[in-house]
Coordinates of C-alpha atoms in Angstrom, one line a residue:
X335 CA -10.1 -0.9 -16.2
X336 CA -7.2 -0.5 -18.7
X337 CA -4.1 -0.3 -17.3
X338 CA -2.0 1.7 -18.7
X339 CA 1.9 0.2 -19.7
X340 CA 4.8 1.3 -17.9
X341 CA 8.7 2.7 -19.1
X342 CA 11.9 1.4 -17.3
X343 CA 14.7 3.5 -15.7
X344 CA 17.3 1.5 -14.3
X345 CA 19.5 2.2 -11.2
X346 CA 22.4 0.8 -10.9
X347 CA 25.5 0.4 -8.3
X348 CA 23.5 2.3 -6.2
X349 CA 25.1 2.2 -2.5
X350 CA 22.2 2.1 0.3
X351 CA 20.9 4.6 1.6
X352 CA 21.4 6.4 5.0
X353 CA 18.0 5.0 7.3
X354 CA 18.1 4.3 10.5
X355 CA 14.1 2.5 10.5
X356 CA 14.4 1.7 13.7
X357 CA 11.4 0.0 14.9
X358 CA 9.2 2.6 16.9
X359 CA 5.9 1.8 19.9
X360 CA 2.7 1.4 18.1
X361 CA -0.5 2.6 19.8
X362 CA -2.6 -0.9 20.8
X363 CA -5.8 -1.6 19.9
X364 CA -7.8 -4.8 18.5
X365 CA -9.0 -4.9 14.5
X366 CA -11.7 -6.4 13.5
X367 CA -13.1 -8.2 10.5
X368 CA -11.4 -7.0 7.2
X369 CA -9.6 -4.3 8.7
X370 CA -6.5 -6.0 9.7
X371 CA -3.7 -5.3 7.8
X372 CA 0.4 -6.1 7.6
X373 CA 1.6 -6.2 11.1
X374 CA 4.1 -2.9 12.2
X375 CA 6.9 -5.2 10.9
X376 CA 5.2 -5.6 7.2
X377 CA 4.7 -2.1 6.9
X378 CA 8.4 -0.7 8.1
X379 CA 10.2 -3.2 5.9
X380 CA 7.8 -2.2 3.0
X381 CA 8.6 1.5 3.7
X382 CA 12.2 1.0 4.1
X383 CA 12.6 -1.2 1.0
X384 CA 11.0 1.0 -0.9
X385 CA 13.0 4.0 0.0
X386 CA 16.5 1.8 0.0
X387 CA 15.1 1.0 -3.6
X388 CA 14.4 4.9 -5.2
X389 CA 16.0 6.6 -8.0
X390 CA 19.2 8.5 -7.1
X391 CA 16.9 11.8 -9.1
X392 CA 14.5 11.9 -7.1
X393 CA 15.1 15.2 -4.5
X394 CA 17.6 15.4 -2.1
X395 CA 15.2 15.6 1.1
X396 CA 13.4 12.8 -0.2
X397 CA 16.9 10.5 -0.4
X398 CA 17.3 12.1 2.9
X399 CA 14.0 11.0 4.3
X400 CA 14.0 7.7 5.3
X401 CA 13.7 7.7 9.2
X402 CA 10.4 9.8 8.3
X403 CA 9.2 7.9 5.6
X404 CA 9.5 4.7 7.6
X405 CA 7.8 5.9 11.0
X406 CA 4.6 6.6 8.9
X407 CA 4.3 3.8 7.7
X408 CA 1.7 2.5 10.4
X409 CA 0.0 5.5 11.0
X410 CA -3.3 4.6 9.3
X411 CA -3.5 2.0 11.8
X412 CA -3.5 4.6 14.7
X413 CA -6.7 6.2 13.4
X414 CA -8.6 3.3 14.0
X415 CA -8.7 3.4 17.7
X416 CA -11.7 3.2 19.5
X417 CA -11.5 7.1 21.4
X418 CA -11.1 8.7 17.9
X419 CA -14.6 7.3 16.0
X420 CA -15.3 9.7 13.5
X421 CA -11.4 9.4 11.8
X422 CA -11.6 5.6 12.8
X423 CA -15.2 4.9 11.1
X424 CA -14.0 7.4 8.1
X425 CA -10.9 5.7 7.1
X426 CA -11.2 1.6 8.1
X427 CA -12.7 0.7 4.9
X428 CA -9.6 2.3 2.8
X429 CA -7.7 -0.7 4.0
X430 CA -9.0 -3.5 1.6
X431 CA -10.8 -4.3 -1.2
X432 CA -13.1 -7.2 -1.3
X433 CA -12.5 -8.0 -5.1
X434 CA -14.6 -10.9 -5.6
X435 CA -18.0 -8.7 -4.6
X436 CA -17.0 -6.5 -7.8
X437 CA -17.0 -9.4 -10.2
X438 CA -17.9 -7.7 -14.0
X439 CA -17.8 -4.2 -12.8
X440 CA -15.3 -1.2 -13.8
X441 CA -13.9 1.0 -11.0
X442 CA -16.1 4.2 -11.2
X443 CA -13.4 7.2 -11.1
X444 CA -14.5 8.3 -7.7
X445 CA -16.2 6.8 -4.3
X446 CA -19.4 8.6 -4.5
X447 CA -19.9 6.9 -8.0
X448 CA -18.2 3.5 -6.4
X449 CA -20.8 3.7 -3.2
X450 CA -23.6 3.9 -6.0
X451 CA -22.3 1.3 -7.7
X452 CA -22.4 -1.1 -4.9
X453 CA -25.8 0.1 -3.6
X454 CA -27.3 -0.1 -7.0
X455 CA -26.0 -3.7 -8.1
X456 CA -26.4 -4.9 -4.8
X457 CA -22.8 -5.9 -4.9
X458 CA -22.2 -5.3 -0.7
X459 CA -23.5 -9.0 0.0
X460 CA -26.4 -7.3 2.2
X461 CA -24.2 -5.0 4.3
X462 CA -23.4 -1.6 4.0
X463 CA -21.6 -0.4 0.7
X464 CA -18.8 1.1 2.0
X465 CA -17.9 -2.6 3.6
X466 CA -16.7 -3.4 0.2
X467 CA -13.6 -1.7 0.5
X468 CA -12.1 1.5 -1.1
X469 CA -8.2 0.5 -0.9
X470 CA -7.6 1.7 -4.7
X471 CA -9.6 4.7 -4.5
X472 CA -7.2 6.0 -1.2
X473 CA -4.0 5.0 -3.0
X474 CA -5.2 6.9 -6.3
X475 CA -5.8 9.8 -4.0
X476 CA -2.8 9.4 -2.3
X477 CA -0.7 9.4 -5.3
X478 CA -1.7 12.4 -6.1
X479 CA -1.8 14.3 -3.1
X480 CA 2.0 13.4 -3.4
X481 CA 2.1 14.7 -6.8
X482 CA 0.7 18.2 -5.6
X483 CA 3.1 18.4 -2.6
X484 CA 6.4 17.7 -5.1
X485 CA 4.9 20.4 -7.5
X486 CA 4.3 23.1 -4.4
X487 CA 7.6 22.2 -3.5
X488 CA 9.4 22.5 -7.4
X489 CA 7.4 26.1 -7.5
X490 CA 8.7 27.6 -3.7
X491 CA 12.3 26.0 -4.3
X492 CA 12.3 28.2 -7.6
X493 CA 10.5 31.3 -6.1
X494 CA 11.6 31.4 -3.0
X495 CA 14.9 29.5 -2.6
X496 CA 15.3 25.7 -0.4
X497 CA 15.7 26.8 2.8
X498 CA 12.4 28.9 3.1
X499 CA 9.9 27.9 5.6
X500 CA 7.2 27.3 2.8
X501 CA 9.7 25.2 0.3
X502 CA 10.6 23.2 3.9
X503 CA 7.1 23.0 4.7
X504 CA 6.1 21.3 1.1
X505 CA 9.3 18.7 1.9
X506 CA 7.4 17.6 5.0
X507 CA 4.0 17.7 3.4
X508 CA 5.8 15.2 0.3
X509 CA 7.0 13.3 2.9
X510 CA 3.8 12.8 5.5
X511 CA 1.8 12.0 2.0
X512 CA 4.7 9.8 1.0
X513 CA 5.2 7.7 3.9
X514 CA 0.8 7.3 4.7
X515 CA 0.5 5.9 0.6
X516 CA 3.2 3.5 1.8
X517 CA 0.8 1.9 4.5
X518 CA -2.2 1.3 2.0
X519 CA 0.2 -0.3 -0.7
X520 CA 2.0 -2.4 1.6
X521 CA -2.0 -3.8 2.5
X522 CA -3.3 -3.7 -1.3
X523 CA 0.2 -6.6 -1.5
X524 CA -1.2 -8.1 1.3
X525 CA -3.1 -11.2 -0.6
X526 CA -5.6 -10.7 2.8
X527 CA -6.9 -7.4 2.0
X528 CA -8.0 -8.5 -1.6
X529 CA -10.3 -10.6 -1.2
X530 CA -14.2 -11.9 0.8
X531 CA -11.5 -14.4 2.3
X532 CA -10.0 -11.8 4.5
X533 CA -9.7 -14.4 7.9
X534 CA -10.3 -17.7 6.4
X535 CA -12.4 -19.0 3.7
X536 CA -15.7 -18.4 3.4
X537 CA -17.6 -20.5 1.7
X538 CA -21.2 -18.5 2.1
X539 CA -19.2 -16.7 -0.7
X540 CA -17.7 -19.1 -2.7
X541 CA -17.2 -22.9 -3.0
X542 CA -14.6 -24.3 -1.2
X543 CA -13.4 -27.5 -2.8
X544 CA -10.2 -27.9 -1.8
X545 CA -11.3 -27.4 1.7
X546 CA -9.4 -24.7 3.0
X547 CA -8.8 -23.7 6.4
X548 CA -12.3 -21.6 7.8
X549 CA -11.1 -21.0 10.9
X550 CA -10.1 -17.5 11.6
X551 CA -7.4 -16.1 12.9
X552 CA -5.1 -16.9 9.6
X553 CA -4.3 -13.0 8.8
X554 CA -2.7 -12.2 11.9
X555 CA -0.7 -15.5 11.9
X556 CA 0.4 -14.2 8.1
X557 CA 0.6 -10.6 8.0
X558 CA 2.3 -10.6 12.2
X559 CA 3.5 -13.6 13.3
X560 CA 4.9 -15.2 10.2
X561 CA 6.3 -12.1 9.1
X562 CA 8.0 -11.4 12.3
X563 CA 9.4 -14.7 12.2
X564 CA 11.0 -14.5 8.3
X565 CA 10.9 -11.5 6.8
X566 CA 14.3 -10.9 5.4
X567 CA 15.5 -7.4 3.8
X568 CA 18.2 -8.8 1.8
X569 CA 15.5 -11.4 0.4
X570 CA 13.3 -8.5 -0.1
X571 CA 15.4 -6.4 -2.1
X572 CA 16.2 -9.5 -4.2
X573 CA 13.1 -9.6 -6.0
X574 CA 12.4 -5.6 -6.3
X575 CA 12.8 -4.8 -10.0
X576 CA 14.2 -1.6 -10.9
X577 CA 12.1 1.5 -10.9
X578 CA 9.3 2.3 -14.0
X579 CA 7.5 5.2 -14.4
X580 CA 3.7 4.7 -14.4
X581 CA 1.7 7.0 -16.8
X582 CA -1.9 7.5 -16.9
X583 CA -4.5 7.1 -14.1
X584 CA -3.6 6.2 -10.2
X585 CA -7.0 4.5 -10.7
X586 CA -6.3 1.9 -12.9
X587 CA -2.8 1.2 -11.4
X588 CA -4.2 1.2 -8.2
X589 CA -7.0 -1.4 -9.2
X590 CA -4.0 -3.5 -10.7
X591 CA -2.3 -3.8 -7.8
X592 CA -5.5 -5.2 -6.3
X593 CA -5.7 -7.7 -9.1
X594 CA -2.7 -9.0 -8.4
X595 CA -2.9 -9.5 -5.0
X596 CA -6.3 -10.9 -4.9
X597 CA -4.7 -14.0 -7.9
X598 CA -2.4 -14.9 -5.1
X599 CA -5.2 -15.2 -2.7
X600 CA -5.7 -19.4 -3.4
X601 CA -1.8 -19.9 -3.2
X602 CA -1.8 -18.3 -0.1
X603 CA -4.4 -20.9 1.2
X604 CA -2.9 -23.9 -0.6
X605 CA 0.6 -22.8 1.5
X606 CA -1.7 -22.4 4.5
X607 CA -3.0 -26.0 4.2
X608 CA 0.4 -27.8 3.3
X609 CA 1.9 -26.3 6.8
X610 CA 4.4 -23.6 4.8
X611 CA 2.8 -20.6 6.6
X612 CA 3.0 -21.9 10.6
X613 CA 4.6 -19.0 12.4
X614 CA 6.3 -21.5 14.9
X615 CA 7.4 -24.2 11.9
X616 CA 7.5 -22.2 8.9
X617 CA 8.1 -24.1 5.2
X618 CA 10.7 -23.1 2.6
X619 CA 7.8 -22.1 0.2
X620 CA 5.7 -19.8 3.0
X621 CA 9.3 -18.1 3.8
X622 CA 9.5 -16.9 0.2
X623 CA 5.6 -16.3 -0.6
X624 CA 5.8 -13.9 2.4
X625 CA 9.4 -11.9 1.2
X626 CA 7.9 -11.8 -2.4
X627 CA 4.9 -10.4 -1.2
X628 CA 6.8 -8.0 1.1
X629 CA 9.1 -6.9 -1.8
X630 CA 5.9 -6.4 -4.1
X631 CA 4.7 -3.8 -2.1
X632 CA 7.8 -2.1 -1.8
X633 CA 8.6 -2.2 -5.4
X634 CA 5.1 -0.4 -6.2
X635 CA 5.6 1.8 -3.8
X636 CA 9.0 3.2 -4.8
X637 CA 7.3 3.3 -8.5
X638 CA 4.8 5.5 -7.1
X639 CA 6.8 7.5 -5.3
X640 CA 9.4 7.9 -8.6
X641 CA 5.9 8.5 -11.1
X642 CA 5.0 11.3 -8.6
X643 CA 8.4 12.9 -8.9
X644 CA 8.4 13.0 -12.1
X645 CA 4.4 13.7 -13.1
X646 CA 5.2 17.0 -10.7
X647 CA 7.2 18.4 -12.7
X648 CA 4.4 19.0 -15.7
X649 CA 1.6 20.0 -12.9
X650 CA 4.1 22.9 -11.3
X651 CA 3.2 24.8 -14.8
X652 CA -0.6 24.5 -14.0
X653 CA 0.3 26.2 -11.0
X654 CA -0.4 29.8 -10.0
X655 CA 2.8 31.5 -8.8
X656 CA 1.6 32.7 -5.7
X657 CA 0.3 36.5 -5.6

C-alpha cells in the first residue's frame, strides 16, 4: 500500500501533563500462541507517553483525560478470557499481524475482502484465515471510530453547549475509543506481534541461519518481564518526535506501522542471542531496543490521536444536525 506523507506541528515547552496512571489489577488469564501482547506495564507507559506527548490543541477533556486514557489501555486483553468466548474468539486475532504470510499482497480495504484474500491465495499456512491476523484493519477502524466521536462531540458542544449530557457523553465515547486504539498500537510496536516468529523462530516458516533461539517462551520474557525490569518514561519520551498529522487512509498508516515493526523483528532475535534481552541480566543494547520500541508506539499513537482531532473537524459538516 502507498503510504501517504505526513506534515509536522511542533510543541514546544510544553509542561507535563496532569496524570496520575497509576498502575490498576488486571483480570488473569493465560494467552496463547500469537495472542500475547505488551505486558500491562507496555501498554500503560504507551498510553501515558502518548497522552504526556499531545498537542496543547487538542480539547480540553482530552488534555484532561489521562487517568482514563491510561486504564484502557489493557482492556482488549480482558475480552480474551475464557467465560466470555464469543467477544474472546471475535477479537484475539486483532492483536497481530503475521506479515511474512502476506508476502506480495496489498491490504484489501476491509476484512471480508482480507479473509478472501487469505483463503483464496492460500496465504493462512493451512489454518484458518483469520489466524493471519487483522491488527491494521482494527486500528484503521479504531481511528476512525475516534474521528466520529470528536465530530459528535464538535456538533453537540456547538448545538447544545459543553456541559450537556450528550456533548459529555461524546467526551467519554472519544475517550473509551481513544484509550482501546492505544492497546492495539502499543502491540502493532511490539516487533512480536508482526511477524510468524511470534514465540521463537520458526523455521517450518523460514530459514534460520543464524540459529536463533526456537524455544518459546521469548515474548513474555520481552513484552513482561524485560519491560518491567527497564522501561524508563524519561527514556521514552526521549525518542518521541513531535506530533504530525497523518492524511489519507488509516489503512495504509496502519499497515506501515506493521512494516516497521516486523523489520525490527531479526534485531530483536540477534539481541535475544547476544544475552541483551535477559530479564534478570539485561544488556545496554536490549535496555534501549525495548524504550525505543516503547516510545514508537507512543509517538503513533499520540499522532493518531492528534490526525483524529483534526480530520473531525471536516467530517462534523457531513453531519446531520440532529432533528
Amino acid at each position: 500500500m502507498m503510504i501517504r506523507p505526513t506534515t509536522a506541528s511542533p510543541v514546544l515547552g510544553r509542561p507535563a501533563r496532569a496524570c496520575a496512571c497509576s498502575p490498576e489489577p488486571t483480570d488473569e488469564f493465560t494467552p496463547s500462541g500469537p495472542t500475547l501482547e505488551w505486558g500491562y506495564n507496555g501498554h500503560r507507559l504507551t498510553n501515558a507517553e502518548a497522552f504526556e506527548a499531545i498537542p496543547d490543541e487538542m480539547p480540553e477533556f482530552f488534555r484532561k483525560g489521562g487517568d482514563r486514557l491510561t486504564g484502557l489501555a489493557s482492556a482488549p486483553d480482558r475480552w480474551k478470557m475464557r467465560e466470555l468466548p464469543h467477544l474472546k474468539d471475535t477479537t484475539k486475532v486483532d492483536h497481530y499481524l503475521s506479515l511474512e504470510q502476506l508476502e506480495g499482497h496489498e491490504l484489501p480495504e476491509n476484512r471480508f475482502e482480507f479473509l478472501r484474500m487469505v483463503e483464496h491465495d492460500h496465504l493462512d499456512g493451512g489454518r484458518d484465515p483469520q489466524y493471519v491476523g487483522m491488527l491494521p484493519y482494527r486500528m484503521a477502524e479504531l481511528y476512525e471510530n475516534l474521528t466520529l466521536d470528536f465530530a459528535l462531540w464538535r456538533q453537540s458542544s456547538r448545538l447544545f453547549g459543553a456541559e450537556h449530557p450528550t456533548t459529555l457523553g461524546y467526551q467519554q465515547d472519544a475517550l473509551r475509543d481513544a484509550g482501546v486504539l492505544g492497546h492495539y498500537v502499543g502491540d502493532a510496536a511490539q516487533p512480536l506481534h508482526a511477524t510468524v516468529h511470534h514465540d521463537g523462530w520458526d523455521a517450518s516458516k523460514a530459514p534460520n541461519p543464524e540459529h536463533f533461539r526456537t524455544r518459546r517462551g521469548l515474548h513474555s520474557e520481552f513484552e513482561t518481564a524485560l519491560v518491567n525490569q527497564v522501561a524508563n518514561p524519561a527514556e521514552i519520551r526521549a525518542h518521541i518526535a513531535d506530533p504530525h498529522a497523518y492524511r489519507g487512509n488509516p489503512l495504509d498508516w496502519a499497515r506501515e506501522f506493521v512494516n516497521e515493526s516486523n523489520s525490527q523483528v531479526a534485531p530483536l532475535y540477534r539481541l535475544e542471542a547476544r544475552g541483551e534481552l535477559n530479564p534478570e541480566h539485561p544488556g545496554k543494547e536490549g535496555v534501549a531496543f525495548v524504550n525505543e520500541r516503547l516510545a514508537k508506539g507512543a509517538q503513533n499513537l499520540r499522532d493518531l490521536w492528534y490526525s483524529a482531532w483534526l480530520e473531525s473537524a471536516s467530517l462534523e459538516h457531513s453531519l446531520r444536525d440532529p432533528g
